[in-house]
Coordinates of C-alpha atoms in Angstrom, one line a residue:
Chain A
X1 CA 173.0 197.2 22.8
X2 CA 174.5 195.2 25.8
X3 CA 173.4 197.5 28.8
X4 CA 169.3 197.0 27.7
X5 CA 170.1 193.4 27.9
X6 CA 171.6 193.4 31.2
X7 CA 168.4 195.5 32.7
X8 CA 166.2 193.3 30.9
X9 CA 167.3 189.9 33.1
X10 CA 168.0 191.7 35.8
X11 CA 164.0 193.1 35.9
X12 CA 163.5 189.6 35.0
X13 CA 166.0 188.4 38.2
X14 CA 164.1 191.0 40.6
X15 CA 160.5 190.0 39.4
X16 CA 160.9 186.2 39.8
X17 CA 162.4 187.1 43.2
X18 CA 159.5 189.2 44.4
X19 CA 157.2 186.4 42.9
X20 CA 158.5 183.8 44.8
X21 CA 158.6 186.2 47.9
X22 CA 155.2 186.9 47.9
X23 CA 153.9 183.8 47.0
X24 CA 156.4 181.4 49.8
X25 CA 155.1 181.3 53.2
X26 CA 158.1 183.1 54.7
X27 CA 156.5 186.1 53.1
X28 CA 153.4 185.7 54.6
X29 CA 155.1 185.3 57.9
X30 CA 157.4 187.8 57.5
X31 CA 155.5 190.6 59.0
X32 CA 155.2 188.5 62.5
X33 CA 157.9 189.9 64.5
X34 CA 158.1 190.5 68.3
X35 CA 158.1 194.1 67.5
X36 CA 155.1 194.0 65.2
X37 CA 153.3 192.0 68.1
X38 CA 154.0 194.7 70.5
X39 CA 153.2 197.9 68.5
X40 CA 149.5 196.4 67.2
X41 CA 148.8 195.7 71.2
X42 CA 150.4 199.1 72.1
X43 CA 147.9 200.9 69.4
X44 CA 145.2 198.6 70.1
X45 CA 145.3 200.1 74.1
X46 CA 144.3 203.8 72.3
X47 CA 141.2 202.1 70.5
X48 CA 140.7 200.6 73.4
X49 CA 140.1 203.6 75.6
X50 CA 138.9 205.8 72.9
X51 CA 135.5 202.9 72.6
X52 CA 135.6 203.1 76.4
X53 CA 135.2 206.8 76.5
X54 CA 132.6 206.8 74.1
X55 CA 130.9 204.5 76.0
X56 CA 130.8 206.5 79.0
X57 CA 129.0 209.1 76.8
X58 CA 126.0 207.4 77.5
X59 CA 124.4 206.6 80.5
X60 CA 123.7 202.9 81.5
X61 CA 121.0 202.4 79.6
X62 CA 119.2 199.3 80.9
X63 CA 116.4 198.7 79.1
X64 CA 118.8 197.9 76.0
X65 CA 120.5 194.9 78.5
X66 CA 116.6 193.2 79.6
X67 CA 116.9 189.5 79.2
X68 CA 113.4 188.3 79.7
X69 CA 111.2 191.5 79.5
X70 CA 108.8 191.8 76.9
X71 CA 109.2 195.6 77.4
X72 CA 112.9 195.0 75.2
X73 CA 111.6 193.4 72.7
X74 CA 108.1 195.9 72.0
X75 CA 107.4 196.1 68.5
X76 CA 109.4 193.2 66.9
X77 CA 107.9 191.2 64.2
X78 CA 108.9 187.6 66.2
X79 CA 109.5 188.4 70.0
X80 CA 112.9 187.1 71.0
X81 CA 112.7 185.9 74.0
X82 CA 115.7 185.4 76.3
X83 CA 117.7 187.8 74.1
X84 CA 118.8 191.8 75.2
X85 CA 118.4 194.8 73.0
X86 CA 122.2 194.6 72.4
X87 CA 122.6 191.1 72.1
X88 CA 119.9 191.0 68.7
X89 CA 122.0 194.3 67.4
X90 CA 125.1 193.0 67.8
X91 CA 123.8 189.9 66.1
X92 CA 122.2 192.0 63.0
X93 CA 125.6 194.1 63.0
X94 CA 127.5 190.8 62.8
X95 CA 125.5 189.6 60.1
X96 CA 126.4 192.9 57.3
X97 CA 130.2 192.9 58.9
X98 CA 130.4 189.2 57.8
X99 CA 128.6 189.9 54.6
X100 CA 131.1 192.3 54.1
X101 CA 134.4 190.4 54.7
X102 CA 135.4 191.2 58.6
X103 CA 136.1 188.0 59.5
X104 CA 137.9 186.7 56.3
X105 CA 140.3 188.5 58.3
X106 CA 142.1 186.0 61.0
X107 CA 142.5 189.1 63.2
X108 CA 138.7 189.6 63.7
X109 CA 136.4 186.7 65.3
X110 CA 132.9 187.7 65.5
X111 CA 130.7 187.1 68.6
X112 CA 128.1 185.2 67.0
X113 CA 129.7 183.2 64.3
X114 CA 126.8 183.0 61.8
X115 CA 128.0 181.2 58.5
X116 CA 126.8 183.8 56.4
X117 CA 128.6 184.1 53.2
X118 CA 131.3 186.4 52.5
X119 CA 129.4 188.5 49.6
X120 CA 130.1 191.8 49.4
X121 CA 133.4 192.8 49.6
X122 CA 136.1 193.2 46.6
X123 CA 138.4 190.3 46.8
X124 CA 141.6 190.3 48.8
X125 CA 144.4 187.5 49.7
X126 CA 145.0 187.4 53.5
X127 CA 148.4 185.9 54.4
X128 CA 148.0 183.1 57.3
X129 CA 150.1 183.8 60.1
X130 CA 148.1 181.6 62.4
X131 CA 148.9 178.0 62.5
X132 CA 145.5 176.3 60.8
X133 CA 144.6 174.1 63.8
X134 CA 144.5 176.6 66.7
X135 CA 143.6 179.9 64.4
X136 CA 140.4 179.7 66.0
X137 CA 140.9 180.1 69.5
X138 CA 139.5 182.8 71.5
X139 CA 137.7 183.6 74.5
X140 CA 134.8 185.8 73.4
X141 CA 132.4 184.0 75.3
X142 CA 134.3 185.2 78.4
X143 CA 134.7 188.5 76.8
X144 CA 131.2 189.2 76.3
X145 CA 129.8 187.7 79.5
X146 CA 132.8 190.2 81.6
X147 CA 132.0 193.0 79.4
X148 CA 128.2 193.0 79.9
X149 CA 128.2 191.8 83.8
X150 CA 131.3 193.6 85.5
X151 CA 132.6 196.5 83.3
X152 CA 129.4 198.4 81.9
X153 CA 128.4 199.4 85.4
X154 CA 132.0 200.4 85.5
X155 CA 132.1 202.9 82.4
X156 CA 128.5 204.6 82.4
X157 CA 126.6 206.7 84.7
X158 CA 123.2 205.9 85.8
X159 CA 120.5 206.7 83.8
X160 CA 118.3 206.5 80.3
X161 CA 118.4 208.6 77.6
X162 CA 117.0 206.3 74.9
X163 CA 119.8 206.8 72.7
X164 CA 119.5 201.9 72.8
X165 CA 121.1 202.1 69.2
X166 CA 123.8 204.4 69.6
X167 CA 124.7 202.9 73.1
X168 CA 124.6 199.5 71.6
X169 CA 127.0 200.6 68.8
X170 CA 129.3 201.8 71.3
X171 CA 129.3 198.4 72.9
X172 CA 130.0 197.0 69.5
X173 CA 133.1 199.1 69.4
X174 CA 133.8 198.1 72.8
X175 CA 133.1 194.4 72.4
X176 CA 135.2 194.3 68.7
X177 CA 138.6 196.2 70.3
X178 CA 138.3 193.8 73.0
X179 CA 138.1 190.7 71.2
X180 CA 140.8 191.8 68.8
X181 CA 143.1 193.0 71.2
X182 CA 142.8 189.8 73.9
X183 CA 142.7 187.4 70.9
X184 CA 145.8 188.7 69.4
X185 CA 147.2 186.4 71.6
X186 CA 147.5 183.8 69.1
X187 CA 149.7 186.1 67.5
X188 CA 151.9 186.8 70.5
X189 CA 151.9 182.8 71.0
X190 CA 153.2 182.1 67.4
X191 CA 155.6 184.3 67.4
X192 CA 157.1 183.5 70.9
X193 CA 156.8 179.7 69.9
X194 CA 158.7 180.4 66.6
X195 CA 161.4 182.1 68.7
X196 CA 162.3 179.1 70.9
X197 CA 160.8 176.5 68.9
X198 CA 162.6 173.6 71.1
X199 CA 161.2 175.3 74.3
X200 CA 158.0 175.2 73.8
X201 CA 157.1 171.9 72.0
X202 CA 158.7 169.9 74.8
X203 CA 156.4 171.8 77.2
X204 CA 153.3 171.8 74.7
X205 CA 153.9 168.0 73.9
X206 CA 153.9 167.3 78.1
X207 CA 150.6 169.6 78.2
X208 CA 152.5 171.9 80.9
X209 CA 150.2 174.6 81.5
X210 CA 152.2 175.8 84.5
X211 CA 155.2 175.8 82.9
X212 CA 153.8 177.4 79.3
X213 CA 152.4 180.0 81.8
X214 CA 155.7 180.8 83.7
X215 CA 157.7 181.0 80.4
X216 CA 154.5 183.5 78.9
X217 CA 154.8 186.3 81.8
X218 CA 156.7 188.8 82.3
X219 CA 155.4 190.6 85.2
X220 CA 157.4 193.7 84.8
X221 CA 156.1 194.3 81.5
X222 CA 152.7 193.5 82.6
X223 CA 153.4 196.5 85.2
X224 CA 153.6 198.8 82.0
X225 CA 151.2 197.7 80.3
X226 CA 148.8 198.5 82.7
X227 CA 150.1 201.8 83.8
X228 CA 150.5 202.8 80.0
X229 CA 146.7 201.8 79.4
X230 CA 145.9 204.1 82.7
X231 CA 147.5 206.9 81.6
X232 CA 146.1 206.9 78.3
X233 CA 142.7 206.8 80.0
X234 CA 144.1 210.4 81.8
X235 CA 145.4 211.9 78.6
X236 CA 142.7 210.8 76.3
X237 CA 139.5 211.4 78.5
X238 CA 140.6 214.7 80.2
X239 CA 138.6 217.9 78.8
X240 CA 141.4 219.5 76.9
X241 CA 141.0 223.3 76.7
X242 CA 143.1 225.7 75.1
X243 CA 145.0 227.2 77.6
X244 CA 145.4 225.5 80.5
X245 CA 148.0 222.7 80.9
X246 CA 146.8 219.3 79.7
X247 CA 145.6 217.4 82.9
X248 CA 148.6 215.2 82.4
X249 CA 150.6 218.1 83.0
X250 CA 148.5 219.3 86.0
X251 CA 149.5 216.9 88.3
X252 CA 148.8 213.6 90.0
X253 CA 146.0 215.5 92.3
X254 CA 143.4 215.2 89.5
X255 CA 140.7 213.1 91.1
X256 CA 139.8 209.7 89.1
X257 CA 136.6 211.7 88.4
X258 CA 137.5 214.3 86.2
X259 CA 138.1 211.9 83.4
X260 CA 136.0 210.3 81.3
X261 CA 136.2 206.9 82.2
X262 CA 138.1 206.6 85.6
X263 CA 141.4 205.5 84.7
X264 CA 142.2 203.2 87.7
X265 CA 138.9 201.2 85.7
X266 CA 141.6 200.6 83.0
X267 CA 143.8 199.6 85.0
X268 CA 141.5 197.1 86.7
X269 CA 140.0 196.1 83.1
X270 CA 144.0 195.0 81.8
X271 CA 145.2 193.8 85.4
X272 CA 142.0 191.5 86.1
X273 CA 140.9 190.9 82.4
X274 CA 142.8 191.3 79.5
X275 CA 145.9 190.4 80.6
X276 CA 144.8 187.2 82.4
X277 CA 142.2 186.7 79.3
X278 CA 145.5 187.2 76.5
X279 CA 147.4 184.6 78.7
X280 CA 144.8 182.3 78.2
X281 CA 144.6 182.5 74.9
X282 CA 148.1 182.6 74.1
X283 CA 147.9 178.8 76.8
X284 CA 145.4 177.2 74.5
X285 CA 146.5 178.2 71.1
X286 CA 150.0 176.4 72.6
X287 CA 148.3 173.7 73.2
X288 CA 146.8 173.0 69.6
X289 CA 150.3 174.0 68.1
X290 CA 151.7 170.8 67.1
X291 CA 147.8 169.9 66.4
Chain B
X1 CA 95.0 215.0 111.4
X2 CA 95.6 218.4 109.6
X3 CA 98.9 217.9 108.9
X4 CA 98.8 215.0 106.7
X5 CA 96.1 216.6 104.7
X6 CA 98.1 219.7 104.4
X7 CA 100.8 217.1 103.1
X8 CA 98.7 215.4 100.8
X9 CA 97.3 218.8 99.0
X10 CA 100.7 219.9 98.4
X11 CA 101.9 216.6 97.3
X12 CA 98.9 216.4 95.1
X13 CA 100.0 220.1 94.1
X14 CA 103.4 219.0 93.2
X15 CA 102.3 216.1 91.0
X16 CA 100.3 218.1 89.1
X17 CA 102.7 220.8 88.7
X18 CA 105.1 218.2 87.4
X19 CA 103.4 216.5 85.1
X20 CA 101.9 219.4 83.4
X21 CA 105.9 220.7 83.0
X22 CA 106.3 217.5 82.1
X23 CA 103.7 217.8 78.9
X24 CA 104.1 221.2 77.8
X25 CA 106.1 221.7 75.3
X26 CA 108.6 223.9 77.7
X27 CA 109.6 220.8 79.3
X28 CA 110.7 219.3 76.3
X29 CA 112.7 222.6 76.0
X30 CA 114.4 222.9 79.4
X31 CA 117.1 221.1 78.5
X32 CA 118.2 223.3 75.6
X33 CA 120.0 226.3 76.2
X34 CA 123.6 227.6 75.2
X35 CA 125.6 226.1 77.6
X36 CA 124.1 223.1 76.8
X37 CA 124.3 223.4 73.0
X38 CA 128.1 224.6 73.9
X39 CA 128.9 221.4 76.1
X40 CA 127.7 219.1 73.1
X41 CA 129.7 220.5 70.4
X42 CA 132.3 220.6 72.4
X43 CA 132.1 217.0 73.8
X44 CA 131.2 216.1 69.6
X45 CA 134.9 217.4 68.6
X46 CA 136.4 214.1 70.8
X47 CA 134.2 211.9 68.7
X48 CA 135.2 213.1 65.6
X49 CA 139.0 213.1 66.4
X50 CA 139.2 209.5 67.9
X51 CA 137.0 208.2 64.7
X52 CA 139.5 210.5 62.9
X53 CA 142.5 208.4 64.5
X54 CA 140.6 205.4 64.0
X55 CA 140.2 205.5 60.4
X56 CA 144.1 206.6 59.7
X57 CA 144.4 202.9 61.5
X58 CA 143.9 201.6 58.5
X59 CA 145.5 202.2 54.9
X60 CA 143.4 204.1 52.2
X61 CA 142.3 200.6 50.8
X62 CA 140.9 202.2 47.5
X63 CA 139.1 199.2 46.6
X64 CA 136.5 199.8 48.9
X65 CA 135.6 203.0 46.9
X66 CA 135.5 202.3 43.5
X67 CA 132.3 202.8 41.6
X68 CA 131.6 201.2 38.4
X69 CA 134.5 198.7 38.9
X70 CA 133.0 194.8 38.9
X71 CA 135.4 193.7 40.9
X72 CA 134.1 195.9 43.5
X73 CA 131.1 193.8 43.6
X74 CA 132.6 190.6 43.3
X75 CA 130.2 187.6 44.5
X76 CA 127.7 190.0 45.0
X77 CA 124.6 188.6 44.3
X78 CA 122.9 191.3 42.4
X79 CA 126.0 193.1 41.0
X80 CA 125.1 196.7 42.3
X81 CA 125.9 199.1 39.7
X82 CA 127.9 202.2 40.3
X83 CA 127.7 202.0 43.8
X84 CA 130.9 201.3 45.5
X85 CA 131.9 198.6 49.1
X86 CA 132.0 201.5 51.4
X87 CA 128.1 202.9 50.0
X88 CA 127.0 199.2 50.6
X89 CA 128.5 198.9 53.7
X90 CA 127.1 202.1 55.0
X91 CA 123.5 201.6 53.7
X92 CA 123.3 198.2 54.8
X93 CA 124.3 198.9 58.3
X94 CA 122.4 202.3 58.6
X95 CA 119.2 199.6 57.9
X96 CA 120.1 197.6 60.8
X97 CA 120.6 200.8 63.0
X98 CA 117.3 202.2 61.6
X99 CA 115.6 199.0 62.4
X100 CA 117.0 199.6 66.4
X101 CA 115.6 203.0 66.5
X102 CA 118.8 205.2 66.1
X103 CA 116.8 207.6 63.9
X104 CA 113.9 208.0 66.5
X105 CA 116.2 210.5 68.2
X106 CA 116.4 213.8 66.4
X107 CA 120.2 214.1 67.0
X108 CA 120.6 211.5 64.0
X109 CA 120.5 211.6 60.8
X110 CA 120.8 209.0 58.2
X111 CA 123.0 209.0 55.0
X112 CA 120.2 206.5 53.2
X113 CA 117.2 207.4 54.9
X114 CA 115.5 203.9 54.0
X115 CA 111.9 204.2 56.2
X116 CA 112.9 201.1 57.4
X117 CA 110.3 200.1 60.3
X118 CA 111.4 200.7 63.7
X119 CA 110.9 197.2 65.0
X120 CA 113.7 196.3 67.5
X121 CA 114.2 198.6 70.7
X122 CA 112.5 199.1 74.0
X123 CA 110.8 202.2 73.2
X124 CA 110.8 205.7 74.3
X125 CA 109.2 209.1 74.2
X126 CA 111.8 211.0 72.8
X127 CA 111.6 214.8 73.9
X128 CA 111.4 217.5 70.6
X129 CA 113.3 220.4 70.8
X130 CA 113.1 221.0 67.5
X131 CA 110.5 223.1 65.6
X132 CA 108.2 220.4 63.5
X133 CA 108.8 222.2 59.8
X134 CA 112.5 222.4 60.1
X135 CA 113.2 219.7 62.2
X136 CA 115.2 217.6 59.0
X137 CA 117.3 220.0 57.6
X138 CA 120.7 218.3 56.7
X139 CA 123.4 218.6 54.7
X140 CA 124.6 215.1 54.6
X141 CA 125.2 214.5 51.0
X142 CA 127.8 217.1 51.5
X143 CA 129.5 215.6 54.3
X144 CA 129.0 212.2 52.4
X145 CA 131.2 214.4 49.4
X146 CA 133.5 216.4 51.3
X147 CA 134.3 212.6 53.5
X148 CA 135.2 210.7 50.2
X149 CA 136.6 213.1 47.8
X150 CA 138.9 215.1 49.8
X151 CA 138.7 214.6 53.9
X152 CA 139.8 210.7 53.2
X153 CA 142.9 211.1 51.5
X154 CA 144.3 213.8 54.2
X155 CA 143.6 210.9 56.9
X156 CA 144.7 207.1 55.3
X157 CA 148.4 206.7 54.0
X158 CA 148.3 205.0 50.5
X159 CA 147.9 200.8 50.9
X160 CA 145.8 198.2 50.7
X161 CA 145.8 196.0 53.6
X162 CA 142.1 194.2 52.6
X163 CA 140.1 195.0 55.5
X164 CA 137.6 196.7 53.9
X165 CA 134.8 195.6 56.3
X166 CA 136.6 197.1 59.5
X167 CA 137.7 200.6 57.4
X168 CA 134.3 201.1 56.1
X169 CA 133.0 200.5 59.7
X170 CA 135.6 203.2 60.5
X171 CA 134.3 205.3 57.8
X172 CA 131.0 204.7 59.2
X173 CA 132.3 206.3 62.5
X174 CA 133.2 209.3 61.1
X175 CA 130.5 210.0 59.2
X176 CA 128.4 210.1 62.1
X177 CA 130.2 211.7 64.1
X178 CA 130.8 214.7 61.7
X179 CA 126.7 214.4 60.6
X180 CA 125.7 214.6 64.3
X181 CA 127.7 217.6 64.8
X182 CA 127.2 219.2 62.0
X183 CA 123.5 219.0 61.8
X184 CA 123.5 219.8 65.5
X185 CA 123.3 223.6 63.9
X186 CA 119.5 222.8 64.1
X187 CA 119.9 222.7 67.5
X188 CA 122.4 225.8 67.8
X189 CA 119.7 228.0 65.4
X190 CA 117.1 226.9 67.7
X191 CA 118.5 227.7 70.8
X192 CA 119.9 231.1 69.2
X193 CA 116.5 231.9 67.9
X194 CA 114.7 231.5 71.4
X195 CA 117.3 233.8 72.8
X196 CA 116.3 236.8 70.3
X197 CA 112.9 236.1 69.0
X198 CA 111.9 239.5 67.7
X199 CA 115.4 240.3 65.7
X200 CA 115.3 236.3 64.3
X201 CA 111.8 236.7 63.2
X202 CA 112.1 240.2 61.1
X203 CA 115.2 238.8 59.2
X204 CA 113.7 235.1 58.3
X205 CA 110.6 236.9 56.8
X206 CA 113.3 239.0 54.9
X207 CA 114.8 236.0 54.1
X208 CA 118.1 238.1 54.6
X209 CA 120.5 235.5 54.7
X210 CA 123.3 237.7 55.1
X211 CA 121.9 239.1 58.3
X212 CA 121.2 235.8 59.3
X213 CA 125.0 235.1 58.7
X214 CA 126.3 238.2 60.3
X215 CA 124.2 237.2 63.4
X216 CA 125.2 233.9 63.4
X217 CA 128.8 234.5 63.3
X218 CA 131.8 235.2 65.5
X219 CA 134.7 234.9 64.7
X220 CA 136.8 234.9 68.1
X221 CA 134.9 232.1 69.1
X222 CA 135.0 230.2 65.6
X223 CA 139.1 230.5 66.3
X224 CA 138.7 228.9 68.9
X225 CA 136.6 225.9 68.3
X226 CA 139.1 225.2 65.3
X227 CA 142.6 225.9 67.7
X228 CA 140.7 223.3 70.0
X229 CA 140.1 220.8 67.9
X230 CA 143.6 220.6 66.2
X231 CA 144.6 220.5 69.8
X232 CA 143.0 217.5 70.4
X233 CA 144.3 215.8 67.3
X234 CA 147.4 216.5 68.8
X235 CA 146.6 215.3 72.5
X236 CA 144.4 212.2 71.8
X237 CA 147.0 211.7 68.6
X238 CA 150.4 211.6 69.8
X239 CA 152.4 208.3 71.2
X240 CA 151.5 208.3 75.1
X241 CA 154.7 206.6 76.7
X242 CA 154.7 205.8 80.8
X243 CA 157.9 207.8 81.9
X244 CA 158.3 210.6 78.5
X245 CA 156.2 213.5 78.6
X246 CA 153.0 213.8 76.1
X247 CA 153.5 215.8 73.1
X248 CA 151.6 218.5 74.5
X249 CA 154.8 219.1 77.3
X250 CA 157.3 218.4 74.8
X251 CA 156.5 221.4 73.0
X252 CA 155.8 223.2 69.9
X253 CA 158.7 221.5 67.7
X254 CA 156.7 218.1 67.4
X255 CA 156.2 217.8 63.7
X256 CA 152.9 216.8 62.1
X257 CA 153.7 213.5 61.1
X258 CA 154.4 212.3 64.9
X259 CA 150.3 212.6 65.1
X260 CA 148.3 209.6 64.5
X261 CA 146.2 212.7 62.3
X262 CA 147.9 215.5 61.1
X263 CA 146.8 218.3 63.4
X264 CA 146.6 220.8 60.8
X265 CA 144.0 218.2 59.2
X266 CA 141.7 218.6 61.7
X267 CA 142.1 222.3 62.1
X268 CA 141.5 222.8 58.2
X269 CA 138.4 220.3 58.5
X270 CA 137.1 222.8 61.4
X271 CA 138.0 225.7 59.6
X272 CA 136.8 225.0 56.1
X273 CA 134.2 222.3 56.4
X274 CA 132.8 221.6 60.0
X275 CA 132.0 225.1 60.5
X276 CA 130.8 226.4 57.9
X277 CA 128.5 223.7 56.9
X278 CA 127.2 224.1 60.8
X279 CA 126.5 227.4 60.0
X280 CA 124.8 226.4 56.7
X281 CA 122.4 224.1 58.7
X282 CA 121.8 227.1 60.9
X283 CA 120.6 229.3 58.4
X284 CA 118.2 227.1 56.5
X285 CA 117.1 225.6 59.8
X286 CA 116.2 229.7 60.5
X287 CA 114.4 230.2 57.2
X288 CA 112.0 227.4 57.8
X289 CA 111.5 228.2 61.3
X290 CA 108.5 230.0 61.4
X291 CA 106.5 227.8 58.5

């Protein structure tokens, strides 16, 4: 009769212990590693590219970017003036994502923060990683303003096909692996400043941007980064036949053309943007750390 | 002075013969042919694997499925009844896209078809190449079954990670992706049905669906569509590192599971869904083409 009573306490030992593991905020933090940092950014980069590529499935589409032009907004019940196509559906896509629980998640910030309430969605309990005070830092607004002015005349082809909603869906995807990729760098930040804790609270306390930055970049790694995201832009946007060699395989002679999305554009979009943007995020979610 | 008036006639001439091409109902045609029709599917099969990927991001998350379970409507404020997060999530955002005109263009289908007033995009004449009577044929309520109750569960690893919002958007993504491409057999039956008016015509007044089939079918080609696709699962799929070689060099011995999708998933969705429910579309498409 002894051994049940030995497997009873010890369930009892291992339940307790699993209680208090979930419920502590070690547990919570316990996923946030270096490596965990590293491989969401790596798989982010194929999300990434894949929104890019369907992007560039459309043409340009301008008439869904008018600011000003009655022409954009024919039809609607209240004319919005000063407001693009994609601007009010991203809005009204927003609005049912929020509805639905996207941004309950710290990992997701919307564009247009609306307030509406969080209805829909069966409950959940999302662990904090994010230290309260600078969880909200990000640079959409930069985001949207590079996305919409420099890099959309980058990815599509001239021309209209009419196709405003789907286009405007694909920029959503665009717009959302973006911002969830370049604000992850409150992530990155919190998990470097736990690593050398001492470090980076003397440099936070004296507000030492230069320094913060220095001690945030490695420039060898940015070098892979970059090339990683280009050749994922070769190996994901080639036209991939049966029997001939995947273009990756074809050689470095393939003209930028042949792919989807051009891939020295990817390189340009992490080398000038969302490198530089993740740095700047990472900087001022520092800076509210000891907040 | 006769040579601008020469000019002028023929530039008159030219106008004229434009815009009349322009209205005809040939016009609308000219861009629908086989190769066409070919390039689309074939472009379609990269959509549907990246939102394949996409979707395997995340875990199963079950609670965004269940019907008839309150606490999938938790805080809703009319507690929908037997209708489960993802179904919201989808109808609520297909409003949105319906509202911004996605459904003007034929090449779209909605799941909830909600004649929701097309209020919100610049507009446009969208061309038909479809014939009036047939011109709806769908078979979305299968895709809608085949997605949940069996596709699903070959994609997500068990797990419940709470982002329901972001995995129904991904579920969203594959819906219509597979929808477009699969009622893109309109399209395809069309197309075919121009090509061989006479021997179409005979059989769709027989209503001799197994003609229809026979005609309709080749297998070579149906090998290959599915060999391509599972070869993208494995291209767009695999790990791309900077110096190793992609999967595809590596060779043959690359198991399934170092795909973000199982390969042979997309091959058996091909094989056992994709096509022949194109092929279905086809066929009823045909029988309603000459009412």
């Amino acid at each position: 009769m002894a051994a049940p009573s030995v497997y009873t306490y010890l369930l009892l030992f291992c339940s307790t212990t699993m209680l208090l593991l979930l419920c502590s905020p070690f547990a919570c933090a316990a996923g946030l590693s270096l490596d965990s940092v590293r491989d969401f950014l790596t798989r982010e980069e194929d999300t990434i590219v894949f929104s890019l590529i369907e992007r560039a499935k459309h043409p340009l589409n301008t008439p869904a970017y008018y600011y000003d032009d009655p022409a954009a907004c024919f039809g609607t019940a209240d004319r919005h003036r000063n407001v693009s196509f994609a601007e009010i559906f991203v809005r009204e896509s927003e609005a049912v994502q929020a509805k639905a629980g996207r941004y309950e998640s710290q990992q997701e910030i919307p564009f247009f923060p609306s307030g509406a309430p969080f209805t829909l969605a069966p409950p959940y309990n999302f662990t904090t990683d994010l230290h309260p005070a600078a969880a909200s830092i990000n640079v959409n607004d930069a985001i949207w303003n590079i996305y919409f002015n420099q890099l959309l005349r980058l990815l599509a082809k001239e021309g209209d096909d009419g196709d405003y909603a789907a286009t405007a869906a694909s920029d959503l995807a665009c717009l959302q692996a973006l911002s969830r990729r370049i604000n992850y760098g409150r992530y990155v930040a919190e998990v470097k400043f736990r690593g050398e804790q001492q470090t980076y609270t003397a440099l936070i306390r004296s507000k030492d941007k230069d320094a913060l930055t220095k001690l945030l970049t490695f420039e060898a790694q940015e070098d892979v980064v970059k090339r990683r995201a280009e050749k994922k832009a070769k190996v994901f946007g080639q036209d991939v036949t049966l029997d001939g060699p995947t273009t990756e395989t074809s050689g470095k002679n393939s003209s930028q053309s042949s792919f989807k999305v051009a891939p020295s554009v990817v390189y340009k979009l992490y080398g000038q943007w969302v490198i530089p943007l993740t740095k700047q995020v990472e900087i001022e979610y520092l800076l509210h750390r000891l907040d």
